[in-house]
Short mmCIF file of C-alpha atoms in Angstrom, two decimals:
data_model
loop_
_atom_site.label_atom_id
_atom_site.label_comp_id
_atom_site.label_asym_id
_atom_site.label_seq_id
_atom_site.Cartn_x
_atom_site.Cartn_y
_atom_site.Cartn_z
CA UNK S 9 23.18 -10.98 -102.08
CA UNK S 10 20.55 -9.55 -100.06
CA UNK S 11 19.75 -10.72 -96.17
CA UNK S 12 16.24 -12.10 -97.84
CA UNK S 13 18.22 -13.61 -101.04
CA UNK S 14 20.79 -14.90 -98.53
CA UNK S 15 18.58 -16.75 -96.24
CA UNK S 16 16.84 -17.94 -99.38
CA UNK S 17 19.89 -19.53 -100.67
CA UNK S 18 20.18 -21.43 -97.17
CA UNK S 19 16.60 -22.87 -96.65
CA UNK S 20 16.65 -23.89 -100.57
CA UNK S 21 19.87 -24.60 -102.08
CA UNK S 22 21.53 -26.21 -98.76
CA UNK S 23 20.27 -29.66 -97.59
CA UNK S 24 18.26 -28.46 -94.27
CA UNK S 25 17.07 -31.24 -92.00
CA UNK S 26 14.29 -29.19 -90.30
CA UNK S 27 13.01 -29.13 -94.03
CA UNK S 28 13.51 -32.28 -95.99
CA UNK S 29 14.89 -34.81 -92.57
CA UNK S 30 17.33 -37.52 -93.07
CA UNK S 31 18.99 -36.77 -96.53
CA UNK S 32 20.07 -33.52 -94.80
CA UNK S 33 22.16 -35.73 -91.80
CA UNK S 34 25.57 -36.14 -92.76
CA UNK S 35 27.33 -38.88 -90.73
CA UNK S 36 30.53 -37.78 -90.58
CA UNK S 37 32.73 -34.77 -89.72
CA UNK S 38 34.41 -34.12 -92.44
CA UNK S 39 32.62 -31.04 -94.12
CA UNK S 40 32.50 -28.99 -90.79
CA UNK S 41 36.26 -29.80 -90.56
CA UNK S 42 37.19 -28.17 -93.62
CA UNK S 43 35.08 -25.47 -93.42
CA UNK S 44 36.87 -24.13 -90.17
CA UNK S 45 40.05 -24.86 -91.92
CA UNK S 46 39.60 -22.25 -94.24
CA UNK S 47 38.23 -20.14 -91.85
CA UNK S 48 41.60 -20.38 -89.52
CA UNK S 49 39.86 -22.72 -86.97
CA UNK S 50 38.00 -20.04 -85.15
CA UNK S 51 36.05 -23.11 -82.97
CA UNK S 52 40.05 -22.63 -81.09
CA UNK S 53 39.41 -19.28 -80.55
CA UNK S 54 37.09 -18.92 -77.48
CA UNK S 55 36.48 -21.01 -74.36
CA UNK S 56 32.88 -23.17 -74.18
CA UNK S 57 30.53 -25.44 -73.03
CA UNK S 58 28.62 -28.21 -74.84
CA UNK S 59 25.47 -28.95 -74.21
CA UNK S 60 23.60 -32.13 -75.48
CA UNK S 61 20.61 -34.49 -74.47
CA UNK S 62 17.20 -35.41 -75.42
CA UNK S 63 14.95 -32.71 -73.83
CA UNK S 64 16.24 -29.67 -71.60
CA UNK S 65 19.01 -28.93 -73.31
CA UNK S 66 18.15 -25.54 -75.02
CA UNK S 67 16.96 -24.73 -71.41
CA UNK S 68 19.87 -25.55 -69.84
CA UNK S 69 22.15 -23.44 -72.88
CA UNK S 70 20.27 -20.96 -71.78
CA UNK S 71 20.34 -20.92 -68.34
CA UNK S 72 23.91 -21.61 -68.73
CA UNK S 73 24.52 -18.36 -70.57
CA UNK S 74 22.28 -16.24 -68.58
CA UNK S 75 24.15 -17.09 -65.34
CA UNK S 76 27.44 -16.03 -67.53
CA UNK S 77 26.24 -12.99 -68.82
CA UNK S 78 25.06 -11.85 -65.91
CA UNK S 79 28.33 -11.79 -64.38
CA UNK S 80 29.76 -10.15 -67.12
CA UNK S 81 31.32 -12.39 -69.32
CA UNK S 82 30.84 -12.25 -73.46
CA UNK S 83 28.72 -14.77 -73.93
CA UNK S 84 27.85 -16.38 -77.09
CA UNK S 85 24.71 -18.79 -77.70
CA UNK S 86 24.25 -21.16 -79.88
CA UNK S 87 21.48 -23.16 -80.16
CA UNK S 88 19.05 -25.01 -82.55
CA UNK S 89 16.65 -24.75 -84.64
CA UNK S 90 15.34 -21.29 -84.61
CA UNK S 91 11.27 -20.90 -84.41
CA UNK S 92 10.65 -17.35 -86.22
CA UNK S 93 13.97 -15.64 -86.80
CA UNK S 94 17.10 -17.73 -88.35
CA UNK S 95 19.42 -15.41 -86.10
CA UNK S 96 17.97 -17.03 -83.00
CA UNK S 97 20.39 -19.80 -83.36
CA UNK S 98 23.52 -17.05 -82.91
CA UNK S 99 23.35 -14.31 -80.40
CA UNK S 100 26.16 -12.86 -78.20
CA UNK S 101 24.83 -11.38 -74.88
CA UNK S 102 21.33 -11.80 -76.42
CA UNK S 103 21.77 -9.98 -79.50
CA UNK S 104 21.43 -11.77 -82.29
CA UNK S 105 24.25 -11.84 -85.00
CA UNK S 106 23.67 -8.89 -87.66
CA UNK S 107 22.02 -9.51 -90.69
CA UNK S 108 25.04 -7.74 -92.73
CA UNK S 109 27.11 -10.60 -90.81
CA UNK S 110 25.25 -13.33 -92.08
CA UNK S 111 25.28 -12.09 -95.60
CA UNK S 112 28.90 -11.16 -95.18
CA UNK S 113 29.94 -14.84 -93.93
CA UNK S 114 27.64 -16.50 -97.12
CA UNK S 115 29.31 -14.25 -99.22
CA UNK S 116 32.90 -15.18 -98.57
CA UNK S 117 32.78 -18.86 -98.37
CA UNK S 118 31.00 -19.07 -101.69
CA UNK S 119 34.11 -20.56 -103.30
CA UNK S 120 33.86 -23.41 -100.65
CA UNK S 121 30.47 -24.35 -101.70
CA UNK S 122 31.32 -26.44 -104.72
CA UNK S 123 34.32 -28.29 -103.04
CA UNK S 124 32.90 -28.90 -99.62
CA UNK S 125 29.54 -29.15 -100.03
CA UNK S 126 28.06 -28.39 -96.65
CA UNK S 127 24.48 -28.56 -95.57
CA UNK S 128 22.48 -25.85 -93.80
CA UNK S 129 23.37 -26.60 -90.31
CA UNK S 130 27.51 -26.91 -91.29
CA UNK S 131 26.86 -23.96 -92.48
CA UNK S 132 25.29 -22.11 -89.19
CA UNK S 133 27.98 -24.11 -87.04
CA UNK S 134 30.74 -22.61 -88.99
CA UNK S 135 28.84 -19.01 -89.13
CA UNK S 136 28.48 -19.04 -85.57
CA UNK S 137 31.95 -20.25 -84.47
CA UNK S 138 33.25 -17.71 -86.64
CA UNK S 139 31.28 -15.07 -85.41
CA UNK S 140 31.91 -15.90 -81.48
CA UNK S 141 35.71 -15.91 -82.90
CA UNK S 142 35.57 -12.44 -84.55
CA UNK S 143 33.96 -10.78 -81.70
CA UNK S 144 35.94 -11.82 -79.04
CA UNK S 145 33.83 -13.72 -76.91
CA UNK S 146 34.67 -15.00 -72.84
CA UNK S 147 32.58 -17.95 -73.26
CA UNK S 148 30.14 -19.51 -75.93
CA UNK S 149 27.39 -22.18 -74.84
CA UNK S 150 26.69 -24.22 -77.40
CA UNK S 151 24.16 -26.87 -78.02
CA UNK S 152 24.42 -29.96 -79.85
CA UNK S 153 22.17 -30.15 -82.94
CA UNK S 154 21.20 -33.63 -83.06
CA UNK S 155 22.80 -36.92 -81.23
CA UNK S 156 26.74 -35.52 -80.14
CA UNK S 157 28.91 -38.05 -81.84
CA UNK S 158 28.39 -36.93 -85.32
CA UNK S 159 27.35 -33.65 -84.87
CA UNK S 160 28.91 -30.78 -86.14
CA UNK S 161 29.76 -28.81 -83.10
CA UNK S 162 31.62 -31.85 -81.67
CA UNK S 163 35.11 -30.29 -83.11
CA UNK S 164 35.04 -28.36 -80.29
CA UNK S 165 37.41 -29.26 -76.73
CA UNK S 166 35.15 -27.42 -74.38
CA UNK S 167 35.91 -26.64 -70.25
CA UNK S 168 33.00 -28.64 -69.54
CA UNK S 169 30.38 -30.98 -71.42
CA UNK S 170 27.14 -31.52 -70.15
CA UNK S 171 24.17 -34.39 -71.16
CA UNK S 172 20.83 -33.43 -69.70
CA UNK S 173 18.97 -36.98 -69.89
CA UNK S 174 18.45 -39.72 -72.70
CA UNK S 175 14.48 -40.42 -74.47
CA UNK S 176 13.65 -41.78 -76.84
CA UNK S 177 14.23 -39.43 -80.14
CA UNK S 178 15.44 -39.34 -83.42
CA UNK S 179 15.71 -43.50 -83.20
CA UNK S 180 16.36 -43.54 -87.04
CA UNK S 181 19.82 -41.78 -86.57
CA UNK S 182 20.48 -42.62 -83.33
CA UNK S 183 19.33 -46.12 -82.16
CA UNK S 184 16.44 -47.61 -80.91
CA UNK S 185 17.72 -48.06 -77.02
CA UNK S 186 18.28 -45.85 -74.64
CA UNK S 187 22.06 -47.09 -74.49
CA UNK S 188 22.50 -46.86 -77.93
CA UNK S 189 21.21 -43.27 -78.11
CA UNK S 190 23.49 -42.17 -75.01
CA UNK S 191 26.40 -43.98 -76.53
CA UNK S 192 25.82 -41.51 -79.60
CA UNK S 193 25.55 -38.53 -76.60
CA UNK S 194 28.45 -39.51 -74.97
CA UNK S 195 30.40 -38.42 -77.97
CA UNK S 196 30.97 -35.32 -76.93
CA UNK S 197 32.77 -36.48 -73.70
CA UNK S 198 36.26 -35.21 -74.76
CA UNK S 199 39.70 -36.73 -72.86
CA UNK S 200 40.28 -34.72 -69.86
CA UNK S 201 37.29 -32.86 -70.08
CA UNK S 202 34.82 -32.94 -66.82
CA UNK S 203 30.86 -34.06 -67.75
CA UNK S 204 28.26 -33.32 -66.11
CA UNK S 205 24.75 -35.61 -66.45
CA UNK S 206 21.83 -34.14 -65.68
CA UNK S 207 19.62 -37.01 -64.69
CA UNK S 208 21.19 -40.59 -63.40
CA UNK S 209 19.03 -43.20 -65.25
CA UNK S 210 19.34 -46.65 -64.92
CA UNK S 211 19.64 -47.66 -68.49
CA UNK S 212 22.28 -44.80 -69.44
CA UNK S 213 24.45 -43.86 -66.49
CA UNK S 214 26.81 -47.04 -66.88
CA UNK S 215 27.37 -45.58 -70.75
CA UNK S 216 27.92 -42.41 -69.57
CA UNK S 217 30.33 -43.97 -66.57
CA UNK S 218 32.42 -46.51 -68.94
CA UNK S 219 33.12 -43.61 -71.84
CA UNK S 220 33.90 -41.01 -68.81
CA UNK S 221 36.38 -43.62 -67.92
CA UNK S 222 37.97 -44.53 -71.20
CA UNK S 223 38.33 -40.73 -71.52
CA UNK S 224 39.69 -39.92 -68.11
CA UNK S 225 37.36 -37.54 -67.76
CA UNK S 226 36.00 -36.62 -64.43
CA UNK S 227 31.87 -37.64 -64.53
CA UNK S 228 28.97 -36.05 -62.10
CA UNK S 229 25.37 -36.67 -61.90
CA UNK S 230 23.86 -33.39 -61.41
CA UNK S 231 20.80 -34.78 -59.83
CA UNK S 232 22.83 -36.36 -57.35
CA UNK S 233 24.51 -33.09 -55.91
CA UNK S 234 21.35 -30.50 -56.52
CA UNK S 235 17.61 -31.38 -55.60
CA UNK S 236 15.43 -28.48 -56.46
CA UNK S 237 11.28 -28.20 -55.90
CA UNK S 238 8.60 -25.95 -57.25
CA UNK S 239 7.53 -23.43 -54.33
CA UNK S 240 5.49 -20.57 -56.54
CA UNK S 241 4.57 -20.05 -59.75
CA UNK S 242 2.99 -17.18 -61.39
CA UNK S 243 2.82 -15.37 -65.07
CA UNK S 244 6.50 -13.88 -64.42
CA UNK S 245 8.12 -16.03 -62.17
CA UNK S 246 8.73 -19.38 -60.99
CA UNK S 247 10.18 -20.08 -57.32
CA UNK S 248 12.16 -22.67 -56.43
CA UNK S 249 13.80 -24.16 -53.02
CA UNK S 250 17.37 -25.67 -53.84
CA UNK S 251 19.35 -28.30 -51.79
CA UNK S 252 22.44 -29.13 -51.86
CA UNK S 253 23.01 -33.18 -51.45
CA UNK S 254 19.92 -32.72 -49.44
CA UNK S 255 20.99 -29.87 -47.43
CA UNK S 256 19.33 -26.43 -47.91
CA UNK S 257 21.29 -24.53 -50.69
CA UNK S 258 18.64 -21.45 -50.90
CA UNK S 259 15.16 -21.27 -49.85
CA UNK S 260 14.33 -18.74 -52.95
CA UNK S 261 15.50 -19.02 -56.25
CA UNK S 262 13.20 -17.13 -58.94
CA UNK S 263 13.54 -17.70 -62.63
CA UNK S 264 11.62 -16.88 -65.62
CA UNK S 265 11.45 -20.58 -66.48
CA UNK S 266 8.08 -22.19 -66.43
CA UNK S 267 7.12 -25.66 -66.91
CA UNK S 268 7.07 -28.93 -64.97
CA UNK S 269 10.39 -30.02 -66.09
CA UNK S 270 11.90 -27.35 -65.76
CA UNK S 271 13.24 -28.64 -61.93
CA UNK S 272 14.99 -30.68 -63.73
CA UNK S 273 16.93 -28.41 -66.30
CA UNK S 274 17.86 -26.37 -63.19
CA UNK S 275 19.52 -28.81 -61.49
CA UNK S 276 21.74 -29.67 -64.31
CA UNK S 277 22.27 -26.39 -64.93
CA UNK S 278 23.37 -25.57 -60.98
CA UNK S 279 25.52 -28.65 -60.82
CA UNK S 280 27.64 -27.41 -64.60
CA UNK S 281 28.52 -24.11 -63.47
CA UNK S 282 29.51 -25.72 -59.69
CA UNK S 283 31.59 -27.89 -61.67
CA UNK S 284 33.05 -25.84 -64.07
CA UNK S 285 34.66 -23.49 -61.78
CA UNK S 286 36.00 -26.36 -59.85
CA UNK S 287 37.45 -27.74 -62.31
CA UNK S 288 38.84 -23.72 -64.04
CA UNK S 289 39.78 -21.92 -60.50
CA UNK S 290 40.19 -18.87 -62.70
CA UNK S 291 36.08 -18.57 -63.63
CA UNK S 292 34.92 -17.14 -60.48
CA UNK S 293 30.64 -16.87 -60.57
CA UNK S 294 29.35 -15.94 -57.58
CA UNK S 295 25.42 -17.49 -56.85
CA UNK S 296 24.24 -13.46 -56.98
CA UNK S 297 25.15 -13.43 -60.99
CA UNK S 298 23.23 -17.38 -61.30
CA UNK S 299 20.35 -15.68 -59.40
CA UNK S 300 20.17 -12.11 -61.35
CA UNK S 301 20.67 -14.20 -64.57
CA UNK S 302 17.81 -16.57 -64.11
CA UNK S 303 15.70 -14.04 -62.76
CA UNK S 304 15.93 -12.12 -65.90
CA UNK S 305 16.32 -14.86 -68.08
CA UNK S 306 14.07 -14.36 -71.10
CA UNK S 307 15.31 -10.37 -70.94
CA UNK S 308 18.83 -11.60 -71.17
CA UNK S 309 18.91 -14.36 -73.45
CA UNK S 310 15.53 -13.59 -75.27
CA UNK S 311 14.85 -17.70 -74.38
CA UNK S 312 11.39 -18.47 -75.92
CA UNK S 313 8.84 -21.39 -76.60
CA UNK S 314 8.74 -23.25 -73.64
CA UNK S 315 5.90 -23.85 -71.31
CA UNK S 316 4.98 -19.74 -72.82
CA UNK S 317 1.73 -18.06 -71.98
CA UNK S 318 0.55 -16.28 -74.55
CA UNK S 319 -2.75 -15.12 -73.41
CA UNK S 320 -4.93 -15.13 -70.41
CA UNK S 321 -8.87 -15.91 -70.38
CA UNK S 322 -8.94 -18.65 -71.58
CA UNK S 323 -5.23 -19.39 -71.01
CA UNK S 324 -3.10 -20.32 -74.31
CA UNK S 325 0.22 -22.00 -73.12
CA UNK S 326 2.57 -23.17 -76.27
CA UNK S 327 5.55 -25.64 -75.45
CA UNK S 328 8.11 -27.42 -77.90
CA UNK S 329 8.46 -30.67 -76.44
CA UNK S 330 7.64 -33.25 -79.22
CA UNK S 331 9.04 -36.78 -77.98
CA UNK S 332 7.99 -39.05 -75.11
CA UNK S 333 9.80 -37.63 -72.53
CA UNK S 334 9.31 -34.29 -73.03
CA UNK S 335 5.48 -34.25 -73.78
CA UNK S 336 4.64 -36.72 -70.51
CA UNK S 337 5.84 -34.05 -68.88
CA UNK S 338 3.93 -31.76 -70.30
CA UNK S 339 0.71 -33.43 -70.45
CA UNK S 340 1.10 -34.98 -66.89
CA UNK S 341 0.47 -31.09 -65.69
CA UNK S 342 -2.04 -29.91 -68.50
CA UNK S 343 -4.66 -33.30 -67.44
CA UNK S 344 -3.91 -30.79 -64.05
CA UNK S 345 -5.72 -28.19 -65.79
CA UNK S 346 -9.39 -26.14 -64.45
CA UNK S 347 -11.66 -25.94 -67.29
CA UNK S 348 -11.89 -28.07 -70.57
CA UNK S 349 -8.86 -28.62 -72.43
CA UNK S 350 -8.25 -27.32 -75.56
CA UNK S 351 -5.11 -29.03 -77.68
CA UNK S 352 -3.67 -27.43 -81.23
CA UNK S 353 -1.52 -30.17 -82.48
CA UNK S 354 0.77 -30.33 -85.57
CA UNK S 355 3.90 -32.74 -86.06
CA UNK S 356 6.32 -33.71 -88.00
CA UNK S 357 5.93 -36.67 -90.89
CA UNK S 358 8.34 -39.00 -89.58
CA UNK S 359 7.74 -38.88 -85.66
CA UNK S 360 6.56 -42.31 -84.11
CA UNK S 361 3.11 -41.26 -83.61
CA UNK S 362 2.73 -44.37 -81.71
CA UNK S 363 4.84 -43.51 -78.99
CA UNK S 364 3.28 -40.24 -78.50
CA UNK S 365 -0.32 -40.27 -79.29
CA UNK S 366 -1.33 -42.64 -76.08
CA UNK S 367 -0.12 -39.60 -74.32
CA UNK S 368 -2.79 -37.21 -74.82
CA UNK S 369 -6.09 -36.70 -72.49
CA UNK S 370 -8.68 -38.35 -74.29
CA UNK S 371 -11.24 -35.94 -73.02
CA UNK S 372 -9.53 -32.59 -74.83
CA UNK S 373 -10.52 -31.43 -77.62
CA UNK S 374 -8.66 -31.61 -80.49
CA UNK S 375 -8.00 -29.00 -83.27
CA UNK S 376 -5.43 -30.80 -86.35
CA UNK S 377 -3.24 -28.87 -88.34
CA UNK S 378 0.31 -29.05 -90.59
CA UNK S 379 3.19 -26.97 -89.43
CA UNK S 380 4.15 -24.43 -93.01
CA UNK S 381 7.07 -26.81 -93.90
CA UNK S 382 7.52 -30.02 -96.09
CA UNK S 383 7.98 -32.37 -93.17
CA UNK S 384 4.71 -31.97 -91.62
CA UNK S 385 2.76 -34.37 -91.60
CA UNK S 386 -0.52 -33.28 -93.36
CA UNK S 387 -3.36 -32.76 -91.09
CA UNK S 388 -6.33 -35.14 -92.13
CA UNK S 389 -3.42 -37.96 -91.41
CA UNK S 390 -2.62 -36.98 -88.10
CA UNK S 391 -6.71 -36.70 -87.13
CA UNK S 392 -7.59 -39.83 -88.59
CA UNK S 393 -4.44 -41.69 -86.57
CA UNK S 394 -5.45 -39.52 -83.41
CA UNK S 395 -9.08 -41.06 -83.95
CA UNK S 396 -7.73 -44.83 -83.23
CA UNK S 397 -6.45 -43.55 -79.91
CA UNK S 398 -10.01 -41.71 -79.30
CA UNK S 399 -8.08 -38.42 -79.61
CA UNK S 400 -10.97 -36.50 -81.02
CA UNK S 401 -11.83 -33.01 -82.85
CA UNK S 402 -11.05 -31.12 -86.54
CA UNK S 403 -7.93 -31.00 -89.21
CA UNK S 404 -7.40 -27.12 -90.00
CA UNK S 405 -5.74 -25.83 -93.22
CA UNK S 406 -2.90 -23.64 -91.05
CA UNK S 407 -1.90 -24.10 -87.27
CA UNK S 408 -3.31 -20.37 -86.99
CA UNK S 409 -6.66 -21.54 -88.26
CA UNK S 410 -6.30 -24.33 -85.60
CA UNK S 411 -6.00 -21.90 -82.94
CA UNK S 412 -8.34 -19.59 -84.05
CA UNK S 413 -10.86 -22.03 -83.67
CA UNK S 414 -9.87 -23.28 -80.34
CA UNK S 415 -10.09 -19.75 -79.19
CA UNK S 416 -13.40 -19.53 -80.32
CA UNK S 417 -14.42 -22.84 -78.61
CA UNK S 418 -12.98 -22.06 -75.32
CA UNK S 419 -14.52 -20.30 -71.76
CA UNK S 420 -12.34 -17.51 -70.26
CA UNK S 421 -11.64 -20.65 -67.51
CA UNK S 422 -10.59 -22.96 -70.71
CA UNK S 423 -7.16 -24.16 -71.47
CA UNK S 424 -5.10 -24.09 -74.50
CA UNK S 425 -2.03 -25.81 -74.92
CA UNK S 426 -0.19 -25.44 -78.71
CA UNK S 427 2.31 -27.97 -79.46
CA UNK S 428 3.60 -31.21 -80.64
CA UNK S 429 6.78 -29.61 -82.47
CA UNK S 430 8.62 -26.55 -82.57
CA UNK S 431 7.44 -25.50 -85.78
CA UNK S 432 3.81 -25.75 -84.87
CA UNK S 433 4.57 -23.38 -81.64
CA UNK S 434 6.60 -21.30 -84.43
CA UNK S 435 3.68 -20.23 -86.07
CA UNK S 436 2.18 -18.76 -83.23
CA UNK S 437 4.95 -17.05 -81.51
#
């Protein structure tokens, strides 16, 4: 096959959940299992961390791997799902796996297909271990697809697993309590194995505590060793001040992460690589390589789609975040916005739109449109449900139509924000 036929034959003939949603979950283990047996378990070929949570935890794979790489180490990424390019989800030091690769790996597990049956994310799980494997990586960051019990980069036995925070996301799989859905989170939590949790919540932390303990695995709350605050922001860099258990860490630390929450994600990220080398004496990463790497953090690890300017006068900002959490966030700083408010909005058809819609300003304006894949939910829907939260403005036959007009609408001292999944931001990267 062809790189076009073979990525075909993924999005079509492979149950994919970004595409069709829950007939593409599998609730079990077994079909990632014995597709690394036949590929000689390559997931026990290279050292890792795991990454899950509700929001932050591409960010923090990312900032994870940028602090690695720029020490040196091989680093592999994987993360989830991919918003233009389907080698996104598989890069090692930023480059992302070769198309030959891809086709190569497709190619040779053919015979598989009929026994094992895998869907389209066993498929990139296996494909990426087997890749990090084959080329010899130091270390591979990987994040968790969807929950962490179930999902199919939990055969791994990392150094270190870390859980940014629990929201509410995904309740259909997952649970419809915060407990329930870090119980599923805490499956990664391996015996032995330190964890690191990002934020300490009320509701979660005694889940997180109780399957620590039943695992004898050493637990931290990241937000209880690192404090960091906002100092500067601009269009290249964001400035932080970091303490240590309240105690001045570093007055400067400049990423290339933007975005209100983004505080948050460095934290956790500060307090998993402090752990990790306590925990392996032999990993030594000096703060110079965590402050190059997050300096140069999209360069490194090409990291894209969050809290992303796209264009100045009027400003266009896109941002991924499309549950509760992650879009109060969001929205919390946008309703801080000069200027009127401009919002391109697409989602997918089975998010709770009651749980998000009361979210959004009121006074923006509104431009409606369907992401280009079978889950969205069609435009004229989402208006008319916007319109019984007095969420008002247009439905648009393509997200780029959406924005087109919003562009159109807007004063050079306008704002507008793209969003409400990552496929909507997708379309406009």
């Amino acid at each position: 096959m062809t790189y076009r036929e073979t990525l075909d034959f993924l999005y079509t003939q492979l149950p994919m959940f970004q595409r069709i949603g829950a007939a593409a979950f599998k609730k079990d283990l077994t079909n990632i299992k014995l597709l690394l047996d036949a590929l000689g378990n390559p997931e026990r070929q290279f050292a890792s961390i795991h990454v899950a949570g509700t929001n932050g935890k591409g960010s923090v794979t990312h900032l994870l791997g940028a602090a690695l790489q720029a020490h040196g180490y091989k680093t592999g990424l994987y993360t989830s799902p991919h918003y233009k390019d389907f080698r996104e989800r598989i890069k090692i030091n930023g480059d992302y796996i070769p198309r030959r690769e891809v086709v190569r790996f497709v190619d040779a597990i053919q015979p598989l297909l009929a026994t094992v049956q895998p869907s389209f994310f066993e498929i990139t799980v296996a494909m990426a271990f087997n890749w990090f494997a084959q080329s010899k990586v130091d270390m591979a960051v990987v994040e968790v697809g969807l929950g962490g019990r179930l999902d199919s980069t939990n055969v791994l036995l990392p150094e270190l697993a870390v859980i940014t925070n629990i929201s509410l996301d995904h309740q259909q799989f997952l649970g419809d309590t915060l407990p329930e859905i870090a119980a599923e989170k805490a499956g990664i939590i391996k015996p032995g194995v330190p964890v690191v949790i990002g934020e300490t919540q009320r509701e979660t932390a005694p889940v997180f505590r109780a399957t620590a303990q039943a695992q004898n695995a050493p637990i931290y709350f990241a937000d209880q060793l690192f404090q960091v605050k906002a100092r500067h922001s601009d269009l290249a860099t964001t400035t932080y001040e970091v303490f240590r258990q309240q105690q001045l860490y570093t007055p400067e630390l400049r990423t290339q992460l933007h975005g209100p929450y983004q505080y948050l994600n460095l934290q956790t990220a500060l307090a998993a690589l402090e752990v990790w080398q306590h925990h392996q004496p032999q990993h030594l990463l000096p703060f110079s390589a965590v402050e190059q790497g997050w300096a140069q953090l999209r360069t490194l690890t090409r990291f894209q789609g969050r809290w992303q300017v796209l264009a100045e006068n009027p400003r266009i900002l896109v941002d991924s975040a499309h549950n509760e959490g992650g879009l109060r966030a969001i929205l919390d700083t946008l309703n801080q916005q000069t200027g009127q408010l401009h919002i391109v909005l697409g989602v997918v058809n089975d998010k709770k739109l009651d749980e998000v819609l009361p979210l959004f300003p009121k006074g923006a304006r509104y431009y409606f449109a369907k992401a280009a894949i079978p889950r969205g939910l069609p435009a004229e829907e989402l208006r008319a449900t916007a319109a019984t939260y007095q969420l008002h403005g247009r439905s648009y036959t393509s997200v780029k139509n959406a924005l087109r007009a919003a562009r159109r609408a807007a004063s050079p001292a306008d704002t507008i924000f793209v969003g409400g999944s990552i496929f909507t931001v997708a379309e406009v990267l």
